[in-house]
Amino acid sequence: MSNWDTFKFSRDLSDFIALIRQYEIPVDTVELGNLDSQLQYLEGDFRICIENIQFKIDKKISGTMPSDVSKLEILFSHCCQVDPNLDENDNDPISEYNFQLFIKGYGDKEYVNWWHLDKNIASKQPKFTHPYYHFQAGGNTIEGVDCGGLVLLNAPRIPHPPMDLFLGFHFIMNNFYSSKDYAFVKELLSDNKYQEIICRAQKRMWEKYFMAFSVDSHNHFTRENVFPLYIK
């Protein structure tokens, strides 16, 4: 399974950490460094886990509510385990998957929000639309939090391809850091080495997923699984 190679992933991670430091991205790299040092000892299943990678945003994001929120902190956690014995042409090799964004906003008080990207483990017929991979707001961690005048639902589960730690970082850079406020955004995104790392991650995570609408032989990435609202 050439897309899932520990050595190649480790090399990309080392280069990725160097890029974060080169462009002085306000991200804590300690956890990434610990993971990088552990990768050489991996045997058998390909397993990557990180917890609470901290991103700091010290400028107000337009449209943020409540309006007094002037800075943010994003904690990014991710776990992915791959079965190297599965043929990814027929099956999704990811056997365990977790992707969490815990967002803290600071103003007159601390505000919180959660997003997570889940994989559907089909144990019974779902009551609502349940894409194979989907973004979803909230989750169990929001229980007991004062939500003010908001109503929070499990729905909708929004279809989205799976992301690894590189694509998660790319997602956060493109959605939470304004290129007008942070010069490093354009510099990083235009860096050739960064683009190569992201392209390899896209191939690893998205190549088979996006073939769902052109190939009908995959056991997991089918049109109905990827986008359940689709009607033949």
Coordinates of C-alpha atoms in Angstrom, one line a residue:
M1 CA 0.0 0.0 0.0
S2 CA 2.3 2.7 -1.3
N3 CA 0.2 5.6 -0.2
W4 CA 0.5 4.5 3.4
D5 CA 4.3 4.4 4.0
T6 CA 5.6 5.2 7.5
F7 CA 8.9 6.4 6.2
K8 CA 7.4 8.8 3.6
F9 CA 4.9 10.1 6.2
S10 CA 7.7 10.6 8.7
R11 CA 9.8 12.5 6.2
D12 CA 6.8 14.7 5.3
L13 CA 6.2 15.4 9.0
S14 CA 9.8 16.4 9.6
D15 CA 9.6 18.8 6.7
F16 CA 6.2 20.0 7.8
I17 CA 7.5 20.9 11.3
A18 CA 10.4 22.8 9.7
L19 CA 8.0 24.8 7.6
I20 CA 5.9 25.7 10.6
R21 CA 9.0 27.0 12.3
Q22 CA 10.4 28.7 9.2
Y23 CA 7.3 30.8 8.7
E24 CA 6.7 31.3 12.4
I25 CA 3.2 29.9 12.4
P26 CA 1.6 30.3 15.8
V27 CA 1.3 26.5 16.4
D28 CA 2.7 24.4 19.2
T29 CA 4.9 21.8 17.5
V30 CA 5.9 19.8 20.6
E31 CA 3.2 17.1 20.0
L32 CA 4.2 16.9 16.3
G33 CA 7.8 16.5 17.2
N34 CA 7.0 13.7 19.7
L35 CA 5.0 11.9 17.0
D36 CA 7.8 12.3 14.5
S37 CA 10.3 10.6 16.9
Q38 CA 7.8 7.7 17.4
L39 CA 7.1 6.9 13.8
Q40 CA 10.4 5.0 13.3
Y41 CA 9.3 2.4 15.7
L42 CA 5.9 1.7 14.1
E43 CA 5.4 -1.8 12.9
G44 CA 2.4 -3.5 11.3
D45 CA -0.6 -1.2 11.3
F46 CA -0.1 2.4 10.3
R47 CA -1.3 4.4 13.3
I48 CA -1.1 8.2 13.7
C49 CA -2.4 10.0 16.8
I50 CA -2.0 13.6 17.9
E51 CA -3.9 15.4 20.7
N52 CA -4.7 19.1 21.3
I53 CA -2.3 20.7 18.8
Q54 CA -2.7 24.4 19.7
F55 CA -3.3 27.1 17.1
K56 CA -3.4 30.7 18.3
I57 CA -5.4 33.4 16.5
D58 CA -4.9 36.8 18.1
K59 CA -7.0 38.9 15.7
K60 CA -10.7 39.2 15.4
I61 CA -12.4 37.2 12.6
S62 CA -15.0 39.1 10.7
G63 CA -18.5 37.9 11.5
T64 CA -17.6 36.3 14.8
M65 CA -20.4 36.1 17.4
P66 CA -20.5 37.1 20.2
S67 CA -19.0 40.4 18.9
D68 CA -16.7 40.8 22.0
V69 CA -14.6 37.8 21.0
S70 CA -11.3 39.3 19.9
K71 CA -9.0 36.2 19.8
L72 CA -9.3 32.5 19.4
E73 CA -7.6 29.2 20.2
I74 CA -8.1 26.0 18.3
L75 CA -7.2 22.7 19.7
F76 CA -6.8 20.0 17.0
S77 CA -6.8 16.3 17.8
H78 CA -6.7 13.5 15.3
C79 CA -6.3 9.7 15.3
C80 CA -6.1 7.4 12.3
Q81 CA -5.3 3.7 12.1
V82 CA -4.9 2.0 8.8
D83 CA -5.0 -1.8 8.0
P84 CA -2.1 -2.2 5.5
N85 CA -3.4 -5.6 4.4
L86 CA -6.6 -4.2 2.8
D87 CA -6.5 -3.3 -0.9
E88 CA -7.5 0.4 -1.1
N89 CA -8.9 -0.2 -4.6
D90 CA -11.7 -2.2 -3.0
N91 CA -11.9 -1.1 0.6
D92 CA -11.4 1.9 2.9
P93 CA -8.1 0.9 4.7
I94 CA -8.9 3.2 7.6
S95 CA -10.1 1.1 10.5
E96 CA -10.2 3.8 13.2
Y97 CA -10.7 7.5 12.7
N98 CA -11.2 10.6 14.8
F99 CA -10.8 14.3 13.9
Q100 CA -11.7 17.0 16.4
L101 CA -11.6 20.8 16.5
F102 CA -12.2 22.4 19.9
I103 CA -12.5 26.2 19.5
K104 CA -12.2 28.6 22.3
G105 CA -13.1 32.3 21.9
Y106 CA -12.0 35.0 24.3
G107 CA -13.9 38.2 25.1
D108 CA -15.8 39.3 28.2
K109 CA -15.7 35.6 29.0
E110 CA -14.6 32.3 27.4
Y111 CA -16.8 30.9 24.7
V112 CA -16.5 27.4 23.2
N113 CA -17.4 25.4 20.1
W114 CA -16.7 22.0 18.7
W115 CA -16.5 20.4 15.3
H116 CA -15.6 16.8 14.5
L117 CA -15.1 14.8 11.3
D118 CA -16.5 11.3 11.9
K119 CA -16.5 8.0 10.1
N120 CA -19.8 6.2 10.1
I121 CA -19.5 2.7 11.6
A122 CA -22.6 1.0 10.3
S123 CA -24.1 -1.1 13.0
K124 CA -27.8 -0.6 12.2
Q125 CA -29.9 1.4 9.8
P126 CA -29.5 5.1 10.7
K127 CA -32.6 7.3 11.5
F128 CA -31.1 10.2 9.5
T129 CA -28.8 10.8 6.6
H130 CA -25.4 9.5 7.7
P131 CA -22.6 10.0 5.1
Y132 CA -19.6 7.6 5.4
Y133 CA -17.4 10.5 6.4
H134 CA -19.1 13.7 7.7
F135 CA -18.5 16.9 9.5
Q136 CA -20.8 17.5 12.5
A137 CA -21.0 20.4 15.0
G138 CA -21.0 19.7 18.8
G139 CA -20.8 16.2 20.1
N140 CA -20.8 14.6 23.5
T141 CA -18.2 17.0 24.8
I142 CA -20.7 19.9 24.6
E143 CA -22.9 18.4 27.2
G144 CA -23.3 20.5 30.3
V145 CA -22.0 23.7 28.6
D146 CA -24.2 26.8 28.8
C147 CA -25.2 27.5 25.2
G148 CA -27.2 30.7 25.9
G149 CA -29.9 31.1 23.3
L150 CA -28.6 28.6 20.8
V151 CA -30.3 25.3 20.0
L152 CA -27.7 22.7 19.0
L153 CA -28.6 19.5 17.0
N154 CA -26.7 16.5 15.8
A155 CA -28.0 17.4 12.3
P156 CA -26.9 18.0 9.7
R157 CA -24.1 15.6 9.1
I158 CA -22.3 17.2 6.2
P159 CA -20.5 15.0 3.7
H160 CA -16.7 15.7 3.7
P161 CA -13.7 13.6 2.7
P162 CA -11.4 12.4 5.5
M163 CA -8.5 14.5 6.5
D164 CA -5.2 13.5 8.1
L165 CA -3.0 15.9 10.2
F166 CA -1.6 17.6 7.2
L167 CA -5.0 18.3 5.6
G168 CA -6.3 19.3 9.0
F169 CA -3.6 21.9 9.3
H170 CA -4.3 23.0 5.8
F171 CA -8.0 23.3 6.6
I172 CA -7.3 25.4 9.7
M173 CA -4.9 27.7 7.8
N174 CA -7.4 28.3 5.0
N175 CA -10.5 28.8 7.2
F176 CA -9.3 30.6 10.4
Y177 CA -6.2 32.7 9.5
S178 CA -7.0 35.7 7.3
S179 CA -4.4 36.2 4.5
K180 CA -4.9 40.0 5.0
D181 CA -3.9 39.8 8.7
Y182 CA -1.2 37.1 8.6
A183 CA 1.5 37.4 5.9
F184 CA 2.6 33.8 6.6
V185 CA -0.6 32.4 5.1
K186 CA 0.3 33.2 1.4
E187 CA 3.9 32.5 2.0
L188 CA 3.3 29.0 3.4
L189 CA 0.5 28.1 0.9
S190 CA 2.8 29.1 -2.0
D191 CA 5.8 27.1 -0.7
N192 CA 6.6 24.3 -3.1
K193 CA 7.6 21.8 -0.3
Y194 CA 4.3 22.6 1.5
Q195 CA 2.3 22.0 -1.7
E196 CA 4.0 18.7 -2.3
I197 CA 3.3 17.5 1.2
I198 CA -0.4 18.5 0.9
C199 CA -0.7 16.8 -2.5
R200 CA 0.7 13.5 -1.1
A201 CA -1.8 13.8 1.7
Q202 CA -4.7 14.4 -0.8
K203 CA -3.7 11.4 -2.8
R204 CA -3.5 9.3 0.4
M205 CA -6.9 10.4 1.8
W206 CA -8.9 11.5 -1.1
E207 CA -8.0 9.7 -4.3
K208 CA -10.3 6.7 -3.8
Y209 CA -13.0 8.8 -2.0
F210 CA -13.5 11.1 -5.0
M211 CA -13.7 8.2 -7.3
A212 CA -17.1 7.3 -5.8
F213 CA -19.0 9.0 -8.7
S214 CA -16.9 7.4 -11.4
V215 CA -16.2 3.9 -10.2
D216 CA -19.0 1.6 -8.9
S217 CA -16.8 -1.3 -7.7
H218 CA -15.5 0.0 -4.3
N219 CA -17.0 -1.6 -1.2
H220 CA -17.0 1.6 0.9
F221 CA -16.6 4.6 -1.3
T222 CA -19.9 4.4 -3.2
R223 CA -22.2 7.3 -4.2
E224 CA -24.8 6.3 -1.6
N225 CA -22.2 6.1 1.2
V226 CA -20.3 9.3 0.3
F227 CA -23.4 11.4 -0.4
P228 CA -26.6 9.7 0.9
L229 CA -28.8 12.4 -0.5
Y230 CA -27.8 11.3 -4.0
I231 CA -30.6 9.5 -5.9
K232 CA -29.7 7.3 -8.8

